[in-house]
Amino acid sequence: MDETPPEHLKSAGLKSTLPRLKILDLFKSGSERHMSAEEVYKQLLAVGENVGLATVYRVLTQFQQAGLLVRHNFEGGKSVFELNEGTHHDHIVCLQCGHVEEFYDSAIESRQKKVAAELGFEIHDHSLQIYANCTKTKCPNKR
Amino acid sequence: MDETPPEHLKSAGLKSTLPRLKILDLFKSGSERHMSAEEVYKQLLAVGENVGLATVYRVLTQFQQAGLLVRHNFEGGKSVFELNEGTHHDHIVCLQCGHVEEFYDSAIESRQKKVAAELGFEIHDHSLQIYANCTKTKCPNKR
DNA sequence: ATGCAAATGAGAACGATTACCATTCGCATG
DNA sequence: CATGCGAATGGTAATCGTTCTCATTTGCAT
């Protein structure tokens, strides 16, 4: 049902090393879907894994280039990564608790293509974040 | 036709000092519409103005808080600022030459509101950039 | 003209990220 | 299974953008 991890790495031209497997696993089975390098590093430490911070940064970048992860630059200066599951989506970030929710709106997507075309551009990528406040009770963890 | 600069500053609770006037002027009459702190700093140096980099950062942030400037976090890790002329717009950035073009699409705007509402969020702000390549000849300056 | 709080400038400090480099590891080979 | 080589690692120094500190200067009300 699921490809064995090492295959992912091999096909990306990356040796299947311990740190890389650990990090990939963290994204696949960890509790957090969106993680910064620092968070990944801490999670690994918490499980007693000895992985250098430099390696975390390197591996995250490699995974991103290999298409395994997607990198986002939210406000706050740090990059966060998430597993690339092929389905594009944008993000809405709660300014209070930092909670991230994903959404996809085909109308927005198609309008973007139209806008770019009208201006004579060829879309390579785009980045849309909505910064907002949870109005529901589902915003428990204060920042 | 145009308010005298010092009034802008006063009403924002800011003394009209030389550095602040210089920087504001740079945005109002300078050639570049989108500038990073570093760029502002260099422009001032180029004109022989002696303004500290720390002051540039401080003033840019103050202007942003006062609503005179808008801050954007494009890819690349540095913030860029532009004059706030009241009209919201998003940006399309050329990946080759770094040229920034502005656009506004009411359909995208309204869909965002709808999406946020459906998810139980109160929009505070949003950030949309399209990263693309100029297809026209208007992309002269390589990055 | 005078005084004081606010603003400035130079450089130190900072957080996120990258570079460097000696050591270790994955893996193909005999 | 021992060996070897290049890729990967990890600790630390370095870098980059930005903020902080603090002694000095400035704007401006008096």
Short mmCIF file of N, CA, C and O in Angstrom, two decimals, chain B residues 31 51 66 69 71 78 88 93 108 117 119 132 135 142:
data_model
loop_
_atom_site.label_atom_id
_atom_site.label_comp_id
_atom_site.label_asym_id
_atom_site.label_seq_id
_atom_site.Cartn_x
_atom_site.Cartn_y
_atom_site.Cartn_z
N SER B 31 12.87 56.00 -7.98
CA SER B 31 12.59 55.23 -9.19
C SER B 31 12.01 53.85 -8.85
O SER B 31 11.23 53.29 -9.60
N VAL B 51 22.58 58.23 6.68
CA VAL B 51 21.54 57.65 7.53
C VAL B 51 21.97 56.25 7.93
O VAL B 51 22.42 55.47 7.10
N ALA B 66 2.39 52.89 10.88
CA ALA B 66 1.60 54.10 10.72
C ALA B 66 0.72 54.02 9.47
O ALA B 66 -0.09 54.90 9.22
N LEU B 69 3.49 52.78 4.74
CA LEU B 69 4.09 51.78 3.88
C LEU B 69 3.43 50.42 4.12
O LEU B 69 2.82 50.20 5.16
N ARG B 71 4.39 46.27 4.04
CA ARG B 71 5.52 45.36 4.03
C ARG B 71 5.13 44.05 3.35
O ARG B 71 4.03 43.53 3.58
N LYS B 78 14.06 38.48 2.63
CA LYS B 78 14.08 39.88 3.03
C LYS B 78 12.74 40.55 2.77
O LYS B 78 12.04 40.22 1.83
N HIS B 88 -5.46 48.03 -2.25
CA HIS B 88 -4.85 46.72 -2.04
C HIS B 88 -4.58 46.05 -3.38
O HIS B 88 -5.34 46.20 -4.33
N VAL B 93 5.80 38.10 -9.33
CA VAL B 93 7.24 38.35 -9.32
C VAL B 93 7.91 37.51 -10.40
O VAL B 93 7.72 36.29 -10.44
N ILE B 108 -10.74 36.83 -6.83
CA ILE B 108 -9.85 36.18 -5.87
C ILE B 108 -10.10 36.72 -4.47
O ILE B 108 -10.20 35.97 -3.50
N ALA B 117 -14.44 32.45 5.88
CA ALA B 117 -15.69 32.38 6.63
C ALA B 117 -16.13 30.93 6.81
O ALA B 117 -16.52 30.51 7.90
N LEU B 119 -14.38 28.34 6.97
CA LEU B 119 -13.52 27.62 7.91
C LEU B 119 -13.61 28.19 9.32
O LEU B 119 -12.95 27.70 10.23
N ALA B 132 6.61 33.72 -11.38
CA ALA B 132 6.44 33.34 -12.77
C ALA B 132 7.58 33.87 -13.63
O ALA B 132 8.50 34.51 -13.15
N THR B 135 7.05 36.28 -20.30
CA THR B 135 7.15 35.65 -21.61
C THR B 135 7.39 36.72 -22.67
O THR B 135 7.90 36.45 -23.73
N LYS B 142 18.50 40.56 -16.48
CA LYS B 142 18.66 39.24 -15.88
C LYS B 142 19.00 39.38 -14.41
O LYS B 142 19.63 40.35 -14.02
#
